[in-house]
């Protein structure tokens, strides 16, 4: 197996042993070859001492093009429209690009059309409410952050919709008659805490149910007895953090599993053991590490760094910047894949996590490349800007929590 030779101070991640079984599949070898080619081209071209550049203008133009098409949404049957709104507006806030006032109004009105008459948001106008687009719509509206955007959310009905998705054992279903998995707990906790509709009973049993999803490997699966995966691990752990119950889980094995998902040669993260690197896990996996850092810091772990997260932040930035930027804008899963708004959002979110160490009173930037590469920080629980979280908390925090027993 060939090794990436020049990656800029990456000794900690370099393979010593060519025979490790985890990288033996043909698919894995192909990815390694193309990643290695990109890294060596980059270092040859730049004589080994230039830094990778974030193609800001290209990404902005891709995201803005997507924004213009959001207004076609009424004619489109796509079931992920609130997601598209969120991925695009979050990408823009990471790139610190203001959204024009009339666009803010258009998006808020579109999301209002996606709100179900009985509460929660569907994948498009007229669709059944579902926890995933509900999470995305609430996040997007909080990023927009205007009174008009906040007021789209019918809080008493949202609360009723959330409660209708709660199972007696603490699990959450994604929609009526739909699947039960750990995404439900995260989406519900995120929407409920941002909009201040949480009641003491709402998440009863949920932390215990999430802990049942932790596997022998240490990561979290979608449901008990299934395979640990980065997407579910983030959802499960971030939900525990929101509910203030993160100490219920085995922190050490979760930490060990998560840090070991960063790939030695690629620098990016895989979603699960023996699978391929993918740019979106730059957020789902790396985003879990600030949450773990915070808990260990509160526990007074002496060995914990006060300057960096528990992953190789430079290597992740290299993966995103050198391997995940699509030539004409937008970001991708891995070399050879097509761009999309999901990977654009989560590659940029992961890049932001890797650039900013925010550990209580200790704040450090670790920006690889020119200073113009620096993105806005993201909140590792909600994945919207920390300012948007604070502003939503102050707007909704003064409103009374709706009473679940009041008449419709
Ligand atoms: C908030 C919210 C709804 C979060 C979603 C979290 C998330 C990304 C879950 C991933 C689910 C999953 C098992 C993907 C596997 O895909 P795969 O087999 O194609 O990919 P892999 O080979 O990388 O595992
Ligand atoms: Zn992906």
XYZ file of C-alpha atoms and ligand atoms in Angstrom:
433
model
C 0.000 0.000 0.000
C 1.397 3.367 -0.980
C 1.684 6.077 1.607
C 1.065 9.745 1.357
C 4.559 11.176 1.712
C 4.249 14.934 2.167
C 1.256 16.128 4.095
C 2.726 18.872 6.253
C 3.636 17.638 9.727
C 1.332 14.648 9.883
C 3.676 12.176 11.579
C 1.102 11.347 14.187
C -1.176 9.967 11.493
C 1.308 8.160 9.280
C 1.087 4.407 8.812
C 4.047 2.456 10.072
C 2.653 -0.851 8.911
C 1.680 -1.502 5.295
C -0.247 -4.649 6.134
C -3.084 -3.279 8.247
C -6.183 -5.175 7.256
C -8.533 -2.199 7.474
C -7.220 -0.740 4.212
C -7.178 -3.900 2.153
C -10.353 -3.572 0.078
C -10.190 -2.563 -3.547
C -12.496 0.381 -2.951
C -10.329 1.637 -0.114
C -7.214 1.319 -2.241
C -8.822 3.315 -5.042
C -9.735 6.117 -2.643
C -6.233 6.126 -1.197
C -4.742 6.321 -4.665
C -6.804 9.320 -5.706
C -6.341 11.107 -2.386
C -2.623 10.494 -2.477
C -2.459 11.753 -6.049
C -4.225 14.964 -5.043
C -1.935 15.493 -2.060
C 1.223 14.841 -4.024
C 0.095 17.068 -6.948
C -0.671 19.803 -4.478
C 2.705 19.556 -2.775
C 4.586 19.273 -6.070
C 2.805 22.287 -7.566
C 3.334 24.365 -4.478
C 6.918 23.237 -3.899
C 5.855 21.820 -0.604
C 5.323 25.052 1.257
C 2.098 26.620 -0.013
C -1.167 26.170 1.804
C -4.494 25.115 0.357
C -7.037 27.801 -0.439
C -10.772 27.764 0.206
C -12.526 28.742 -3.029
C -14.971 31.029 -1.291
C -16.369 32.839 -4.329
C -17.088 29.582 -6.154
C -18.872 28.092 -3.133
C -20.868 31.283 -2.677
C -21.936 31.255 -6.287
C -23.028 27.575 -6.021
C -24.988 28.243 -2.810
C -26.613 31.402 -4.189
C -27.694 29.558 -7.320
C -29.365 27.008 -5.045
C -31.048 29.797 -3.131
C -32.600 31.182 -6.322
C -34.104 27.788 -7.056
C -35.692 27.523 -3.638
C -38.446 29.783 -4.947
C -39.376 27.042 -7.473
C -40.222 24.961 -4.453
C -43.996 25.211 -4.803
C -43.852 23.356 -8.099
C -41.344 20.783 -6.955
C -42.211 17.446 -5.359
C -38.873 17.106 -3.545
C -39.356 15.950 0.034
C -36.270 17.686 1.447
C -37.017 21.341 0.827
C -36.511 22.565 4.421
C -33.206 20.672 4.411
C -32.125 22.534 1.263
C -33.035 25.833 2.965
C -30.964 24.886 6.013
C -27.927 23.511 4.129
C -27.771 26.634 1.980
C -28.372 29.313 4.632
C -25.966 27.597 7.027
C -23.322 27.428 4.265
C -23.826 31.139 3.692
C -23.513 31.991 7.382
C -20.293 29.943 7.615
C -18.960 31.929 4.655
C -20.217 35.118 6.369
C -22.355 36.086 3.412
C -25.368 38.231 4.293
C -28.756 37.159 2.921
C -30.784 39.971 1.276
C -33.919 41.006 3.195
C -36.353 39.948 0.470
C -34.694 36.508 0.291
C -35.053 36.147 4.057
C -38.773 36.857 3.652
C -39.088 34.408 0.730
C -37.437 31.594 2.681
C -39.489 32.293 5.814
C -42.710 32.257 3.757
C -41.696 29.081 1.989
C -40.960 27.342 5.288
C -44.299 28.592 6.582
C -45.944 26.796 3.633
C -44.118 23.598 4.708
C -45.565 23.833 8.228
C -48.304 21.249 8.773
C -51.697 22.580 9.980
C -51.308 20.309 13.046
C -47.727 21.399 13.763
C -44.209 20.472 12.732
C -42.825 20.776 9.219
C -43.065 18.461 6.231
C -40.593 17.893 3.391
C -42.551 20.394 1.264
C -45.897 22.213 1.223
C -48.801 19.841 1.877
C -46.591 17.004 3.159
C -46.902 15.154 6.466
C -44.911 16.554 9.372
C -41.618 14.748 9.945
C -38.970 15.306 12.623
C -36.060 15.715 10.166
C -37.499 18.614 8.094
C -38.851 20.059 11.354
C -35.286 20.207 12.720
C -34.025 21.693 9.440
C -36.817 24.306 9.247
C -36.319 25.462 12.851
C -32.544 25.705 12.308
C -32.999 27.651 9.054
C -35.499 30.048 10.665
C -33.126 30.633 13.600
C -30.286 31.398 11.174
C -32.524 33.922 9.368
C -33.159 35.299 12.849
C -35.810 37.934 12.026
C -39.052 38.341 13.951
C -40.917 37.291 10.800
C -38.836 34.092 10.634
C -39.260 33.257 14.344
C -43.001 33.894 14.139
C -43.432 31.291 11.407
C -43.095 28.627 14.113
C -46.406 27.714 15.734
C -44.900 26.702 19.091
C -47.950 25.113 20.766
C -48.586 23.003 17.651
C -44.904 22.152 17.320
C -44.966 20.934 20.906
C -48.030 18.778 20.191
C -46.400 17.327 17.070
C -43.230 16.474 19.004
C -45.185 14.796 21.775
C -47.060 12.711 19.181
C -43.686 11.260 18.062
C -42.586 10.181 21.542
C -42.796 6.473 22.456
C -43.456 5.259 26.003
C -39.922 3.775 26.232
C -38.285 7.174 25.525
C -37.571 6.542 21.816
C -38.813 8.879 19.065
C -40.371 8.027 15.699
C -39.539 10.269 12.731
C -43.216 10.635 11.714
C -46.562 8.954 12.307
C -46.123 5.299 11.322
C -42.444 5.958 10.603
C -39.140 4.549 11.754
C -37.766 4.926 15.258
C -34.109 5.926 15.553
C -31.755 8.185 17.412
C -32.117 10.998 14.830
C -35.635 11.500 16.203
C -34.393 12.238 19.719
C -31.846 14.735 18.387
C -34.230 16.523 16.004
C -36.904 16.777 18.702
C -34.480 17.992 21.390
C -32.974 20.559 19.036
C -36.318 22.034 17.928
C -37.716 21.940 21.479
C -34.728 23.603 23.176
C -34.263 26.297 20.503
C -37.926 27.323 20.645
C -38.379 26.892 24.416
C -41.268 24.436 24.313
C -39.627 21.703 26.378
C -41.539 20.343 29.386
C -40.055 18.233 32.190
C -41.837 15.082 30.918
C -41.096 15.528 27.222
C -37.797 13.612 27.193
C -38.496 11.230 30.049
C -36.761 7.903 29.284
C -34.954 9.312 26.218
C -31.413 9.508 27.688
C -31.713 5.915 28.903
C -32.972 4.824 25.454
C -30.058 6.592 23.711
C -27.560 4.894 26.011
C -29.021 1.533 24.932
C -27.889 2.452 21.385
C -24.200 2.628 22.387
C -22.514 -0.467 20.959
C -19.617 -2.672 22.063
C -17.388 -0.533 19.795
C -18.208 2.632 21.760
C -20.072 4.597 19.064
C -23.860 4.979 18.885
C -26.177 3.081 16.528
C -29.555 4.158 15.106
C -31.378 1.733 17.407
C -30.231 -0.727 20.076
C -28.271 -3.747 18.761
C -27.306 -2.133 15.440
C -23.949 -0.886 14.141
C -22.303 2.273 15.508
C -22.309 5.079 12.947
C -21.027 8.677 12.967
C -24.375 10.231 11.991
C -26.204 8.482 14.812
C -23.318 9.006 17.229
C -23.485 12.753 16.765
C -27.287 12.741 17.088
C -27.286 10.576 20.207
C -24.513 12.372 22.019
C -25.672 15.899 21.082
C -29.167 14.960 22.322
C -27.677 13.789 25.645
C -25.799 17.110 25.887
C -28.993 19.105 25.273
C -30.765 17.063 27.940
C -27.843 17.488 30.370
C -27.412 13.687 30.655
C -24.145 13.093 28.789
C -22.557 11.419 31.800
C -24.952 8.495 31.419
C -22.952 7.136 28.494
C -19.554 5.391 28.548
C -17.516 8.493 27.610
C -14.164 6.723 27.294
C -15.303 4.108 24.774
C -17.275 6.727 22.834
C -14.162 8.909 22.676
C -11.952 6.009 21.599
C -14.366 4.983 18.842
C -14.820 8.544 17.539
C -11.126 9.533 17.415
C -10.302 6.295 15.624
C -12.655 7.190 12.770
C -10.182 9.842 11.539
C -8.320 8.148 8.700
C -4.555 8.110 8.785
C -3.856 8.627 5.126
C -6.873 10.681 4.055
C -7.086 12.931 7.141
C -10.889 12.959 6.849
C -13.269 10.761 8.851
C -15.102 7.536 7.999
C -18.679 6.979 9.237
C -18.050 3.505 10.638
C -15.329 0.928 11.042
C -13.827 -0.381 7.793
C -15.773 2.057 5.596
C -14.558 4.826 3.318
C -13.708 8.429 4.146
C -16.506 10.919 3.434
C -16.450 14.740 3.727
C -19.798 14.889 5.558
C -18.298 13.057 8.571
C -16.005 16.071 8.972
C -18.993 17.365 10.893
C -20.810 14.270 12.196
C -17.629 12.748 13.688
C -15.368 15.769 14.314
C -18.388 17.706 15.633
C -18.853 15.133 18.406
C -15.334 15.793 19.723
C -15.924 19.363 21.017
C -18.901 17.957 22.940
C -16.717 15.233 24.472
C -13.983 17.785 25.161
C -16.417 19.940 27.113
C -17.493 17.047 29.325
C -13.922 15.955 30.053
C -12.987 19.581 30.752
C -15.847 19.859 33.278
C -14.582 16.682 34.887
C -11.194 18.399 35.307
C -9.257 15.971 33.089
C -5.685 17.217 33.526
C -4.403 15.608 30.327
C -6.842 17.565 28.175
C -5.380 20.164 25.785
C -6.514 23.754 26.313
C -5.650 24.613 22.712
C -6.916 21.910 20.431
C -9.581 19.269 19.950
C -8.869 15.562 20.258
C -8.326 15.029 16.518
C -5.784 16.150 13.945
C -7.334 19.479 12.974
C -4.753 20.228 10.255
C -5.259 16.857 8.581
C -9.030 17.319 8.466
C -8.608 20.798 6.949
C -6.283 19.331 4.324
C -8.826 16.670 3.438
C -11.649 19.196 3.029
C -9.554 21.793 1.202
C -7.530 19.521 -1.078
C -9.888 16.594 -1.683
C -13.445 17.911 -1.211
C -13.655 21.173 -3.180
C -15.550 20.721 -6.446
C -13.813 22.550 -9.270
C -16.745 24.856 -10.052
C -17.896 25.378 -6.450
C -19.605 23.326 -3.766
C -18.020 20.488 -1.790
C -18.116 16.711 -2.090
C -17.924 13.387 -0.261
C -14.611 12.244 -1.797
C -12.639 12.741 -5.045
C -14.666 11.704 -8.100
C -18.073 12.361 -6.506
C -20.541 15.048 -7.581
C -21.217 18.140 -5.479
C -24.436 18.594 -3.535
C -25.777 20.968 -0.896
C -25.640 18.349 1.881
C -21.891 17.773 1.453
C -21.278 21.486 0.920
C -22.965 22.223 4.264
C -21.278 19.460 6.263
C -17.769 19.803 4.730
C -17.863 23.512 5.574
C -19.295 22.793 9.047
C -16.482 20.307 9.741
C -13.889 22.730 8.395
C -15.215 25.354 10.791
C -15.003 22.913 13.735
C -11.388 22.110 12.763
C -10.488 25.809 12.543
C -11.928 26.982 15.855
C -11.046 25.720 19.275
C -13.658 27.125 21.644
C -13.053 25.691 25.090
C -14.694 27.962 27.627
C -12.262 30.789 28.301
C -9.611 29.308 25.990
C -10.217 30.208 22.341
C -7.772 29.460 19.549
C -7.931 29.556 15.763
C -6.047 26.916 13.777
C -6.634 28.079 10.230
C -4.752 26.114 7.608
C -3.852 28.305 4.627
C -4.441 32.022 4.161
C -6.495 33.866 6.773
C -9.298 34.252 4.195
C -9.895 30.523 4.654
C -11.365 31.205 8.075
C -15.055 30.386 8.355
C -17.535 31.566 10.921
C -17.726 29.334 14.018
C -20.547 26.838 14.343
C -22.341 25.653 17.481
C -21.391 21.984 17.881
C -24.813 20.968 19.224
C -27.175 22.715 16.766
C -24.792 23.356 13.858
C -25.922 26.942 13.390
C -23.810 29.946 14.420
C -23.393 30.416 18.191
C -24.922 33.905 17.785
C -28.050 32.444 16.163
C -28.434 30.087 19.158
C -28.054 32.925 21.667
C -30.511 35.127 19.772
C -33.123 32.349 19.476
C -32.732 31.609 23.184
C -33.369 35.231 24.074
C -36.321 35.572 21.676
C -38.127 32.366 22.644
C -36.801 32.279 26.204
C -39.115 35.085 27.350
C -42.213 33.393 25.885
C -44.146 31.021 28.136
C -43.666 27.285 27.547
C -46.971 26.109 26.002
C -48.998 23.765 28.197
C -49.366 20.356 26.507
C -52.827 19.911 27.990
C -54.338 23.142 26.654
C -57.015 22.866 23.926
C -55.955 23.047 20.262
C -29.954 15.336 12.075
C -29.953 14.167 11.193
C -31.215 13.769 10.577
C -28.784 13.512 11.034
C -28.499 12.425 10.109
C -27.327 11.650 10.610
C -26.755 10.707 9.586
C -25.803 11.271 8.575
C -27.051 9.420 9.636
C -26.425 8.489 8.689
C -27.219 7.234 8.536
C -26.462 6.098 7.853
C -26.548 4.760 8.462
C -25.745 6.284 6.774
C -24.963 5.193 6.123
O -24.815 5.500 4.847
P -23.797 4.708 3.900
O -23.807 3.264 4.188
O -24.134 5.174 2.518
O -22.434 5.416 4.294
P -21.125 4.855 5.023
O -20.511 3.862 4.117
O -20.286 6.086 5.158
O -21.551 4.287 6.353
Zn -21.434 11.888 2.933
